[in-house]
Coordinates of C-alpha atoms in Angstrom, one line a residue:
Chain A
M259 CA 97.8 -5.8 78.3
K260 CA 99.4 -8.7 76.3
K261 CA 99.3 -9.2 73.0
C262 CA 96.0 -11.7 72.2
E263 CA 96.0 -14.3 69.5
F264 CA 94.0 -17.7 67.7
K265 CA 96.4 -20.3 67.2
L266 CA 94.7 -22.3 65.1
L267 CA 96.1 -25.8 64.9
I268 CA 94.9 -28.4 62.3
G269 CA 94.7 -32.0 63.8
E270 CA 93.4 -35.3 62.0
K271 CA 90.4 -36.2 60.4
N272 CA 89.3 -32.3 60.0
I273 CA 89.3 -31.7 63.4
A274 CA 91.4 -27.9 64.6
E275 CA 92.1 -26.6 67.6
A276 CA 92.5 -23.5 68.3
E277 CA 93.8 -21.4 71.0
L278 CA 92.5 -18.6 72.2
Q279 CA 95.5 -16.2 74.1
G280 CA 96.3 -13.2 75.3
D281 CA 93.8 -10.1 76.6
W282 CA 90.7 -9.9 74.1
L283 CA 89.6 -6.6 75.1
I284 CA 88.4 -3.8 73.2
G285 CA 91.6 -1.1 72.1
N286 CA 93.6 -4.5 71.7
V287 CA 94.5 -5.1 68.7
V288 CA 92.5 -8.8 67.7
P289 CA 93.3 -11.1 65.2
D290 CA 91.3 -11.2 62.2
I291 CA 88.6 -12.9 61.5
E292 CA 88.3 -12.8 58.4
S293 CA 91.3 -14.3 58.3
V294 CA 89.9 -17.1 60.8
K295 CA 87.5 -17.4 58.7
Q296 CA 89.2 -18.3 55.7
Q297 CA 91.7 -20.4 57.0
L298 CA 89.4 -23.2 57.9
Q299 CA 88.3 -23.0 54.6
Q300 CA 91.8 -23.4 53.4
Q301 CA 91.0 -26.7 56.0
N302 CA 88.5 -27.7 55.7
C303 CA 87.4 -27.8 59.0
T304 CA 84.4 -30.5 60.3
R305 CA 84.8 -29.6 63.7
L306 CA 86.7 -26.5 65.4
N307 CA 87.6 -27.1 69.7
L308 CA 87.7 -23.9 71.9
N309 CA 90.8 -23.9 74.9
S310 CA 91.6 -21.5 76.6
K311 CA 93.9 -22.1 79.3
Q312 CA 96.0 -19.2 78.1
L313 CA 93.4 -16.5 77.6
G314 CA 94.2 -13.5 80.1
R315 CA 91.0 -11.0 81.0
W316 CA 88.3 -10.1 78.4
D317 CA 85.4 -8.4 77.9
S318 CA 82.8 -8.1 74.3
R319 CA 85.5 -7.9 72.4
L320 CA 86.2 -11.2 72.3
A321 CA 82.5 -12.5 72.9
L322 CA 82.2 -10.1 69.2
F323 CA 84.8 -12.2 67.7
L324 CA 83.4 -15.3 69.4
F325 CA 80.3 -14.6 67.8
E326 CA 80.6 -13.7 64.2
L327 CA 82.5 -16.5 64.9
E328 CA 79.8 -19.3 66.8
K329 CA 77.8 -17.5 63.2
Y330 CA 80.0 -18.3 60.5
C331 CA 80.8 -22.4 62.2
K332 CA 76.6 -23.0 62.2
Q333 CA 76.5 -21.6 58.4
K334 CA 79.5 -23.6 57.0
K335 CA 77.7 -26.2 59.2
I336 CA 81.3 -27.1 61.3
A337 CA 81.0 -28.1 65.5
L338 CA 82.3 -25.8 67.8
D339 CA 83.5 -26.6 70.8
I340 CA 83.0 -24.1 73.3
H341 CA 83.1 -26.1 76.3
S342 CA 86.0 -24.9 78.2
L343 CA 85.7 -21.9 78.1
P344 CA 84.8 -19.9 81.1
T345 CA 81.0 -20.5 81.9
S346 CA 80.8 -16.2 81.4
V347 CA 81.8 -15.7 77.7
Q348 CA 79.4 -19.2 77.3
G349 CA 77.1 -17.6 78.3
L350 CA 76.6 -14.3 77.1
L351 CA 77.3 -16.2 74.1
K352 CA 73.7 -18.4 75.2
Q353 CA 72.1 -14.6 75.4
A354 CA 73.1 -13.4 72.5
S355 CA 71.0 -16.3 69.9
A356 CA 68.8 -16.7 72.5
F357 CA 66.4 -14.2 71.0
P358 CA 65.2 -15.5 67.0
V359 CA 65.4 -13.1 64.4
R360 CA 62.2 -10.6 64.6
E361 CA 61.5 -10.6 60.5
S362 CA 59.9 -7.5 60.8
G363 CA 62.7 -6.6 63.3
N364 CA 64.8 -4.6 60.5
K365 CA 62.7 -3.1 58.1
D366 CA 64.7 -3.3 55.1
K367 CA 66.3 -0.6 53.4
Q368 CA 65.2 -1.4 49.3
E369 CA 67.0 0.9 46.6
S370 CA 64.2 2.1 45.1
S371 CA 64.8 2.9 41.7
F372 CA 65.4 6.2 40.6
I373 CA 62.2 5.9 38.3
A374 CA 60.7 4.7 41.8
S375 CA 61.5 7.4 43.1
V376 CA 61.0 10.0 41.3
G377 CA 57.7 8.6 41.5
L378 CA 57.6 8.7 45.0
V379 CA 58.3 12.0 45.3
T380 CA 55.8 13.2 43.2
L381 CA 53.5 11.1 45.9
S382 CA 55.0 12.8 49.0
I383 CA 54.6 16.3 46.9
Y384 CA 51.1 15.5 45.4
N385 CA 50.2 14.4 49.5
E386 CA 52.1 17.6 50.9
T387 CA 50.2 19.9 48.4
Q388 CA 47.2 19.0 49.7
K389 CA 47.4 19.1 53.9
M390 CA 49.3 22.3 52.9
L391 CA 46.1 23.2 50.9
T392 CA 44.0 22.0 53.4
F393 CA 45.4 23.3 56.1
V394 CA 44.4 26.8 54.2
G395 CA 41.0 26.2 54.0
E396 CA 40.5 25.4 57.8
V397 CA 42.4 28.8 58.7
C398 CA 39.9 30.8 56.5
L399 CA 36.8 28.7 57.4
S400 CA 37.9 30.1 61.0
A401 CA 38.2 33.2 59.7
L402 CA 35.1 33.4 58.5
R403 CA 34.3 31.9 62.3
L404 CA 36.1 34.7 64.0
M405 CA 34.1 37.5 61.7
R406 CA 30.7 36.4 62.6
G407 CA 32.1 36.1 66.0
K408 CA 32.3 32.4 66.4
A409 CA 35.4 31.6 67.0
C410 CA 36.8 30.8 70.6
F411 CA 40.8 31.9 71.0
R412 CA 41.1 33.5 74.7
Q413 CA 42.2 37.8 74.3
R414 CA 45.1 37.7 76.5
D415 CA 46.5 34.9 74.7
L416 CA 46.6 37.2 70.9
W417 CA 48.0 40.1 73.3
L418 CA 51.0 38.3 75.0
I419 CA 52.2 36.5 71.6
M420 CA 51.2 40.7 69.6
Q421 CA 53.7 42.2 72.4
E422 CA 55.8 38.3 71.6
C423 CA 56.2 39.2 68.2
G424 CA 55.6 43.1 68.0
P425 CA 57.8 44.9 70.9
G426 CA 59.7 42.2 71.1
A427 CA 61.3 42.2 68.2
L428 CA 62.6 45.9 67.9
A429 CA 65.6 45.9 69.7
I430 CA 66.6 43.4 66.5
V431 CA 64.6 44.5 63.5
T432 CA 66.2 48.2 64.9
L433 CA 70.3 46.8 65.2
I434 CA 69.3 44.9 61.0
S435 CA 67.0 48.1 59.3
L436 CA 69.6 50.4 60.4
L437 CA 72.6 48.7 59.1
V438 CA 70.7 47.6 56.0
G439 CA 69.6 51.6 55.3
L440 CA 73.2 51.7 56.1
I441 CA 74.8 49.2 53.3
L442 CA 72.8 51.2 51.2
A443 CA 73.7 54.3 51.4
F444 CA 77.6 53.3 51.7
V445 CA 76.9 51.5 48.0
G446 CA 74.9 54.5 46.5
A447 CA 77.2 56.8 48.1
M448 CA 80.1 55.4 46.0
Q449 CA 78.9 55.0 42.6
L450 CA 76.2 58.7 42.8
K451 CA 80.0 60.7 43.9
I452 CA 81.4 59.9 41.0
F453 CA 78.4 61.3 38.9
G454 CA 78.5 64.1 41.5
A455 CA 75.3 63.1 43.0
Q456 CA 75.1 62.6 46.2
I457 CA 72.1 63.7 47.2
Y458 CA 70.0 61.8 45.3
V459 CA 71.7 58.7 47.9
A460 CA 68.6 60.0 49.8
N461 CA 66.0 58.3 46.9
L462 CA 67.8 55.3 46.8
V463 CA 67.9 54.8 50.2
G464 CA 64.1 55.8 50.2
L465 CA 62.2 54.4 48.0
G466 CA 65.1 51.3 48.6
M467 CA 63.2 50.8 52.5
A468 CA 59.6 51.8 51.9
R469 CA 58.8 50.1 48.6
E470 CA 61.4 46.8 49.3
M471 CA 64.2 45.9 52.3
G472 CA 61.6 47.5 55.0
A473 CA 59.3 44.7 54.5
M474 CA 61.7 42.1 53.9
M475 CA 64.5 42.2 56.2
T476 CA 61.1 42.4 59.1
A477 CA 59.7 39.4 57.1
I478 CA 63.4 37.5 57.1
I479 CA 63.5 38.4 60.5
M480 CA 60.3 37.3 62.4
A481 CA 60.3 34.1 59.8
G482 CA 63.5 33.1 61.9
R483 CA 62.3 34.8 65.1
T484 CA 58.9 34.1 65.1
G485 CA 57.5 31.8 62.8
A486 CA 60.0 29.6 64.5
A487 CA 58.8 29.9 67.7
F488 CA 55.4 29.0 66.2
A489 CA 56.4 26.1 64.7
S490 CA 58.0 25.3 68.3
Q491 CA 55.7 26.2 70.1
L492 CA 52.5 24.1 68.7
G493 CA 55.0 21.3 68.0
S494 CA 55.1 20.5 71.8
M495 CA 51.9 21.1 72.4
Q496 CA 51.2 18.1 70.5
V497 CA 53.8 15.8 71.4
N498 CA 52.2 16.6 74.6
E499 CA 49.0 15.8 73.2
E500 CA 48.0 19.4 74.5
I501 CA 46.1 19.3 70.7
D502 CA 43.9 16.2 71.0
A503 CA 43.2 17.3 74.0
L504 CA 41.8 20.6 72.7
E505 CA 40.2 18.5 70.1
T506 CA 38.1 16.2 72.1
L507 CA 36.7 18.5 74.0
G508 CA 35.4 20.0 70.4
I509 CA 37.7 23.2 70.9
S510 CA 39.0 23.8 67.4
P511 CA 42.6 24.1 67.6
I512 CA 43.3 26.6 64.2
D513 CA 40.5 28.4 66.5
F514 CA 42.2 28.7 69.2
L515 CA 46.2 28.5 68.6
V516 CA 46.4 28.9 65.4
L517 CA 43.9 32.2 64.7
P518 CA 45.8 34.3 66.6
R519 CA 48.8 33.7 65.8
M520 CA 47.8 34.6 62.5
L521 CA 45.9 37.9 63.4
A522 CA 49.1 39.0 66.1
L523 CA 51.4 38.8 63.2
I524 CA 49.1 40.0 60.8
I525 CA 48.6 43.3 61.9
M526 CA 52.5 43.6 63.8
L527 CA 54.5 43.0 60.3
P528 CA 53.2 46.4 58.4
L529 CA 54.1 48.1 62.0
L530 CA 57.8 46.9 62.1
C531 CA 57.7 47.7 59.0
L532 CA 57.0 50.5 59.2
Y533 CA 59.7 51.3 61.9
A534 CA 62.5 49.7 59.2
D535 CA 61.5 51.9 57.0
F536 CA 62.5 54.3 59.1
M537 CA 65.3 53.3 60.7
G538 CA 66.3 52.5 57.9
I539 CA 66.6 56.2 56.6
L540 CA 67.7 57.4 59.9
G541 CA 71.7 54.7 58.9
G542 CA 71.6 56.3 55.4
L543 CA 70.7 59.9 56.5
M544 CA 74.3 58.8 59.2
V545 CA 76.3 57.8 56.4
S546 CA 75.4 60.5 54.2
V547 CA 76.0 62.6 56.8
S548 CA 79.1 61.6 58.3
L549 CA 80.4 60.4 54.5
L550 CA 79.3 62.4 51.4
D551 CA 79.3 66.7 53.3
L552 CA 75.8 66.3 53.5
T553 CA 73.3 67.8 56.3
V554 CA 70.3 66.4 57.7
V555 CA 68.2 68.1 56.6
E556 CA 69.8 68.6 53.2
Y557 CA 69.0 64.4 53.0
L558 CA 65.2 64.2 54.8
I559 CA 64.5 67.0 52.5
Q560 CA 65.0 65.6 49.9
T561 CA 63.9 62.3 50.9
K562 CA 60.6 64.0 51.4
S563 CA 61.0 65.1 47.8
A564 CA 61.6 61.8 46.5
L565 CA 58.9 59.7 48.7
D566 CA 55.1 59.9 49.0
L567 CA 52.6 57.2 50.3
N568 CA 52.1 55.5 48.2
D569 CA 55.8 54.3 48.2
F570 CA 55.0 53.5 51.9
L571 CA 52.0 51.5 51.5
T572 CA 52.9 49.9 48.8
G573 CA 55.7 48.2 52.0
L574 CA 53.1 48.2 54.0
I575 CA 51.2 45.6 51.4
K576 CA 53.7 43.5 51.3
S577 CA 54.2 43.0 55.1
S578 CA 51.1 42.3 55.9
V579 CA 51.4 39.8 52.9
F580 CA 54.3 38.4 54.6
G581 CA 53.3 38.7 57.5
V582 CA 50.5 35.6 56.3
L583 CA 52.9 34.0 54.5
V584 CA 55.5 33.5 58.1
A585 CA 51.6 32.5 59.7
L586 CA 51.3 29.9 57.8
S587 CA 54.3 28.5 58.0
G588 CA 55.4 28.7 60.7
C589 CA 51.5 27.1 62.2
L590 CA 50.9 24.5 59.0
S591 CA 54.5 23.0 60.1
G592 CA 53.6 23.2 63.6
M593 CA 50.3 21.4 63.3
Q594 CA 52.2 18.9 61.2
C595 CA 54.6 17.9 63.8
G596 CA 55.1 14.8 64.7
R597 CA 55.2 13.0 68.2
S598 CA 58.7 13.2 68.9
S599 CA 61.1 15.3 70.1
S600 CA 63.4 15.3 67.3
S601 CA 60.2 16.1 65.1
V602 CA 60.1 19.6 67.1
G603 CA 63.5 20.4 65.9
D604 CA 62.2 19.7 62.2
A605 CA 59.4 21.4 62.5
A606 CA 60.6 24.6 63.3
T607 CA 63.4 24.1 60.6
A608 CA 61.0 23.7 58.0
A609 CA 59.1 26.8 59.4
V610 CA 62.0 28.7 58.9
V611 CA 62.6 27.4 55.4
A612 CA 59.0 27.5 54.2
G613 CA 58.9 31.3 55.5
I614 CA 61.5 32.5 53.9
V615 CA 61.4 30.9 51.1
S616 CA 57.6 32.3 50.0
V617 CA 58.6 35.7 51.5
V618 CA 61.1 36.0 48.8
V619 CA 59.0 34.8 46.0
A620 CA 56.0 37.1 46.8
D621 CA 58.4 39.7 46.7
A622 CA 59.3 39.0 43.4
I623 CA 56.0 38.2 42.1
L624 CA 54.1 41.8 44.5
T625 CA 56.9 43.5 42.4
V626 CA 56.5 42.8 39.3
I627 CA 52.4 43.0 39.9
Y628 CA 53.2 46.7 41.0
Q629 CA 55.5 46.9 37.7
I630 CA 52.3 46.0 35.6
I631 CA 49.8 48.5 37.5
D632 CA 52.1 51.2 37.7
F633 CA 51.9 51.0 42.1
Chain B
M233 CA 21.4 -6.5 80.9
K234 CA 23.3 -4.3 80.6
E235 CA 23.2 -1.7 77.6
V236 CA 25.7 -1.2 75.2
H237 CA 27.7 2.9 75.7
I238 CA 30.1 1.6 72.7
E239 CA 30.0 -1.1 69.9
V240 CA 33.2 -1.7 68.1
N241 CA 32.0 -3.4 64.2
N242 CA 35.0 -5.2 62.4
L243 CA 37.0 -2.3 63.2
T244 CA 40.9 -2.3 61.6
M245 CA 43.5 0.9 62.3
A246 CA 46.1 1.8 60.1
Y247 CA 48.7 4.5 59.5
D248 CA 48.5 4.0 55.9
D249 CA 48.7 1.1 54.2
F250 CA 51.0 -0.1 57.3
V251 CA 47.7 -2.5 59.6
I252 CA 47.9 -1.9 63.4
Q253 CA 44.7 -4.6 64.1
Q254 CA 42.7 -5.5 62.1
Q255 CA 38.5 -6.8 62.6
L256 CA 38.5 -5.1 66.0
N257 CA 34.7 -6.8 67.7
F258 CA 33.4 -6.0 71.3
K259 CA 30.8 -3.6 72.7
I260 CA 31.2 -1.7 76.5
H261 CA 28.3 -1.8 78.4
K262 CA 27.5 1.3 80.3
G263 CA 28.8 1.4 84.1
D264 CA 31.8 -1.1 83.2
I265 CA 35.2 -0.3 83.7
F266 CA 36.6 -1.5 80.5
I267 CA 40.3 -2.0 80.1
V268 CA 42.6 -2.4 77.0
M269 CA 44.9 -4.2 77.3
G270 CA 48.1 -5.7 75.6
G271 CA 52.0 -6.3 74.8
N272 CA 54.0 -2.6 73.8
G273 CA 53.6 -1.1 69.6
C274 CA 50.4 -3.3 70.2
G275 CA 47.9 -0.6 68.9
K276 CA 46.2 0.5 72.2
S277 CA 46.7 4.3 72.5
T278 CA 46.0 4.1 68.4
L279 CA 42.9 2.1 69.8
L280 CA 42.0 5.0 71.9
R281 CA 42.2 7.2 69.2
H282 CA 40.1 5.4 66.9
L283 CA 37.5 5.6 70.4
L284 CA 37.7 8.6 70.9
G285 CA 37.0 10.1 67.2
L286 CA 40.5 11.7 67.0
K287 CA 41.7 9.1 64.1
K288 CA 39.4 7.1 61.2
P289 CA 39.5 4.2 61.1
A290 CA 40.3 2.6 58.2
K291 CA 37.4 0.0 57.6
G292 CA 34.2 -1.2 60.0
E293 CA 32.5 1.3 62.2
I294 CA 32.5 2.3 65.8
Y295 CA 29.2 3.2 68.1
Y296 CA 27.5 5.7 70.5
Q297 CA 24.2 4.8 71.5
N298 CA 24.0 3.0 67.9
K299 CA 25.2 6.1 66.9
N300 CA 28.1 5.5 64.5
L301 CA 31.2 8.4 64.5
W302 CA 31.7 7.7 61.4
A303 CA 28.4 9.0 59.6
I304 CA 26.8 11.3 61.4
S305 CA 27.8 15.2 61.1
E306 CA 30.3 16.6 62.3
A307 CA 27.9 19.1 64.6
E308 CA 27.1 16.0 66.0
R309 CA 30.0 13.8 66.3
K310 CA 31.3 16.8 68.6
K311 CA 28.8 16.7 71.0
I312 CA 29.8 13.1 71.2
M313 CA 32.9 14.6 71.7
R314 CA 31.9 16.8 74.0
S315 CA 30.6 13.7 77.0
N316 CA 34.3 12.1 76.8
G317 CA 36.3 12.7 80.0
V318 CA 40.4 11.4 78.4
M319 CA 43.2 11.9 81.0
Y320 CA 46.1 11.2 78.8
Q321 CA 49.1 9.7 79.5
S322 CA 51.4 12.8 79.8
G323 CA 48.5 15.0 81.3
A324 CA 48.8 16.4 78.2
L325 CA 47.6 20.0 80.7
W326 CA 47.4 23.1 78.4
S327 CA 51.0 24.3 79.8
S328 CA 50.6 28.5 79.6
L329 CA 47.9 28.0 81.0
T330 CA 47.3 27.0 85.3
L331 CA 45.4 24.5 86.2
A332 CA 42.3 26.1 86.9
E333 CA 42.7 27.9 84.6
N334 CA 43.4 24.4 82.4
I335 CA 39.3 23.0 83.8
A336 CA 37.8 25.9 83.0
L337 CA 38.7 26.0 79.4
P338 CA 35.7 23.5 78.6
L339 CA 33.8 25.6 81.5
K340 CA 33.2 28.2 79.6
E341 CA 33.4 27.5 75.8
Y342 CA 30.0 25.2 76.7
T343 CA 28.3 26.3 79.8
D344 CA 26.7 29.9 80.4
L345 CA 27.8 29.8 84.0
S346 CA 29.3 33.1 85.7
D347 CA 33.3 33.5 85.7
H348 CA 32.7 32.9 89.6
E349 CA 30.6 29.8 89.2
I350 CA 33.3 28.4 86.9
Q351 CA 35.7 29.4 89.4
G352 CA 34.2 28.0 92.0
L353 CA 33.6 24.7 89.5
A354 CA 37.2 24.3 88.6
Y355 CA 38.4 24.5 91.7
F356 CA 36.5 21.5 93.7
K357 CA 37.4 18.8 90.6
L358 CA 40.9 20.5 91.7
A359 CA 39.9 19.7 95.4
L360 CA 38.3 16.2 93.9
V361 CA 41.8 15.0 93.6
G362 CA 43.1 16.2 95.8
L363 CA 45.1 19.1 94.6
V364 CA 43.9 22.6 96.4
G365 CA 46.4 24.4 96.9
F366 CA 47.4 24.2 93.5
E367 CA 45.0 25.8 90.9
E368 CA 47.3 28.5 90.3
Y369 CA 50.0 27.0 89.0
Y370 CA 51.3 26.5 85.4
P371 CA 51.7 22.3 84.7
S372 CA 55.4 22.8 84.5
E373 CA 55.7 23.6 88.0
I374 CA 54.2 20.9 89.3
S375 CA 55.6 16.7 89.4
G376 CA 54.3 13.8 87.5
G377 CA 51.4 12.9 89.4
M378 CA 49.8 15.8 90.1
K379 CA 50.1 16.1 86.7
K380 CA 48.3 13.2 86.0
R381 CA 45.8 14.2 89.1
A382 CA 44.9 17.6 87.6
G383 CA 44.4 15.5 83.9
L384 CA 42.0 13.5 86.1
A385 CA 40.3 16.4 86.9
R386 CA 40.2 18.3 83.8
A387 CA 38.1 14.8 82.0
L388 CA 36.3 15.7 84.6
A389 CA 35.4 19.6 84.3
L390 CA 32.3 18.8 82.1
D391 CA 31.0 15.7 84.2
P392 CA 32.0 13.0 81.0
D393 CA 29.1 9.8 80.4
I394 CA 32.7 7.9 79.7
L395 CA 36.1 7.6 80.9
F396 CA 39.3 6.7 78.7
F397 CA 42.9 6.8 80.9
D398 CA 45.7 6.2 78.7
E399 CA 48.5 4.5 80.9
P400 CA 47.1 6.2 84.1
S401 CA 49.6 3.9 86.0
A402 CA 52.8 4.5 83.9
G403 CA 55.4 6.8 85.6
L404 CA 53.8 6.8 89.2
D405 CA 55.3 4.7 92.0
P406 CA 52.9 2.0 93.7
V407 CA 51.6 3.2 96.5
S408 CA 50.2 6.9 93.8
A409 CA 49.0 4.0 91.6
K410 CA 47.4 2.5 93.8
L411 CA 45.9 6.1 95.6
L412 CA 44.6 6.2 91.8
D413 CA 42.8 3.4 90.8
D414 CA 41.2 4.2 94.1
L415 CA 40.3 7.6 92.7
I416 CA 38.8 6.3 89.8
L417 CA 37.3 3.7 91.5
S418 CA 34.8 5.9 93.7
I419 CA 34.4 8.3 90.6
Q420 CA 32.7 5.5 88.7
A421 CA 31.0 5.1 91.6
S422 CA 30.0 8.0 92.7
L423 CA 28.6 9.5 89.1
G424 CA 28.4 6.1 87.2
A425 CA 30.2 6.4 84.3
T426 CA 31.7 4.4 81.8
I427 CA 35.7 3.8 82.1
V428 CA 38.1 2.7 79.1
V429 CA 41.4 2.3 80.7
V430 CA 44.0 1.5 78.2
T431 CA 46.7 -0.7 80.3
H432 CA 49.1 -3.4 80.6
D433 CA 49.6 -2.4 84.5
L434 CA 48.8 -5.9 86.2
P435 CA 48.2 -4.9 89.5
S436 CA 45.9 -2.4 88.6
L437 CA 44.1 -4.4 85.9
F438 CA 43.0 -7.1 88.1
A439 CA 42.0 -4.5 90.9
I440 CA 39.3 -2.0 88.3
G441 CA 38.5 -4.6 85.9
T442 CA 35.2 -5.4 84.8
D443 CA 35.6 -6.6 81.4
A444 CA 38.9 -6.2 79.5
I445 CA 40.0 -7.4 76.3
F446 CA 43.5 -8.1 74.5
L447 CA 45.0 -7.4 71.3
D448 CA 48.1 -9.2 70.2
T449 CA 50.7 -7.7 68.5
M450 CA 51.2 -10.7 66.4
S451 CA 48.2 -12.0 64.8
K452 CA 47.1 -8.4 64.6
T453 CA 43.5 -8.7 66.5
L454 CA 42.4 -9.7 69.9
I455 CA 42.8 -12.5 71.3
A456 CA 40.4 -11.9 74.2
Q457 CA 38.2 -10.5 76.3
G458 CA 36.6 -10.5 79.5
A459 CA 36.8 -9.6 83.6
P460 CA 40.9 -10.1 83.2
N461 CA 40.5 -12.2 87.2
D462 CA 38.3 -14.9 84.5
L463 CA 40.5 -14.5 81.4
L464 CA 43.5 -14.9 84.7
K465 CA 41.9 -18.3 85.8
N466 CA 39.8 -20.0 82.6
C467 CA 41.6 -18.3 80.0
P468 CA 43.0 -21.3 76.9
N469 CA 45.7 -18.7 74.9
P470 CA 49.0 -19.0 76.0
T471 CA 50.1 -15.4 75.4
V472 CA 47.5 -14.2 77.5
Q473 CA 47.9 -16.4 80.2
Q474 CA 52.1 -14.8 79.5
F475 CA 51.1 -11.6 79.1
L476 CA 47.7 -11.5 83.2
S477 CA 50.5 -13.8 85.4
R478 CA 54.1 -11.8 83.8
G479 CA 55.5 -14.9 82.2
M480 CA 55.7 -17.2 85.3
N481 CA 53.7 -19.2 83.8
E482 CA 56.1 -20.9 81.2

């Protein structure tokens, strides 16, 4: 590549001549447009003639340079003569300025002041809350219709979704809750060993899993797995106008799509939670037997004496609440999805975030309530 | 004089504060093939959503045979909506159901027919659009043109009074587009339904349209009304002329 140059010669009567030399290609170093502008400014030119006798190869790089130069010349009222340039360059330049600038084209992004943006955020929170409450209301109405036997959805859909979010999640729930049980036991064992109270690892793991971790971990897994799936399923139906098609036929999309998903998760999450409780206890047992010299029977008897049915019940109640929350946030984000494929991704993200946050908040609230009513 | 089927009165369409079209006034007569045309982004599909009752007007009214769509009870509005068949741009078939099930779903919901009869009807509607042998396929397993035809079969499921088409020829090759036009004409002839087509495909709008409106992006309102062929001959508006002649008369 030959070096490219822009040689500016100031002639008489403020008429400037410029010579374009070398290869004006993308990747080649071209003269800085700003310094050219400065030179023109200093010389106070009224006319600029461009020559291209020694111009080598060229591509859009040259066109861009000339386009900017032309804009500058127009602004400063310098007459720019490009007649001696190759006709193809002239054509390109002409095409670039052929279309009028549309005023509504570039949305003007005004920097809003701090107070204005606080106001906007507050308004959007208000709107979002309103939308969410509307959705919850619609789901409640639809649940009422279900109880009166008037809601329309296909039972096969319900079974399929139940299979997908129940048995389909068994493997990952097994792995996670086994490991959580293991971790609980391990941390507990280190501390309890100091007092020679290793046997109480069983209490720690049993109570921890049944009252707290079983429900919480399954809910978080399901938020990431099923909540996101719900959001993207409903979102892509929104993109594909399938939900419009339901509405025009007078079939409520809430009844037909949201209700079976809610039901499936509300039924399956407590079952998964119970399963996770036992898996966690199994994890604790593995640590205790291998590290703490406890026998299997000792551990199980201790667990049995530490736990009563109420403990499992607290976890199960929690997990049904979590089921509602995860399904709601998944379906809500899906139904509110925009009409492009990127908004499906946003909907899935929003569903997982909202699901996990609401699960943890609800867990905290429920734990406090249990404390107060001594459950 | 033909009976008025849909009347739109002073309609303004907007998303939040952003006005798309305003002061729309037009009537769709029974048995017409009514074309909604206009350039990209002028609000054709949004108008369709308003006519279907999916979106509430920012201002103005839509009357279905003298019933104001947004002043009647929800149950009544749903009844009107149900008498509309819609073919969406992408087909909008329910992806978890087979083609036959797609057509059977509205039938199951709104008729007392037995499962056997419903299946027979679904197969018949698919045969009407030339999809014999594809009844048990899922929408993801068939081509774009077939999806459109299946969408049409579903739109016909409840024997609608009005059929809406959202860009029927978009994404189809000229021959398939022509076939779809013929299909629309023959359905119109045999069912006598009112047909509303949103399109900017010139050959098809000249071939089938008996009445039309033209929505303009710049002035944000409708600037011409009449049969497409008349508009081409007689409409003085340069934007309409340019559109209908593909910019040839410039």
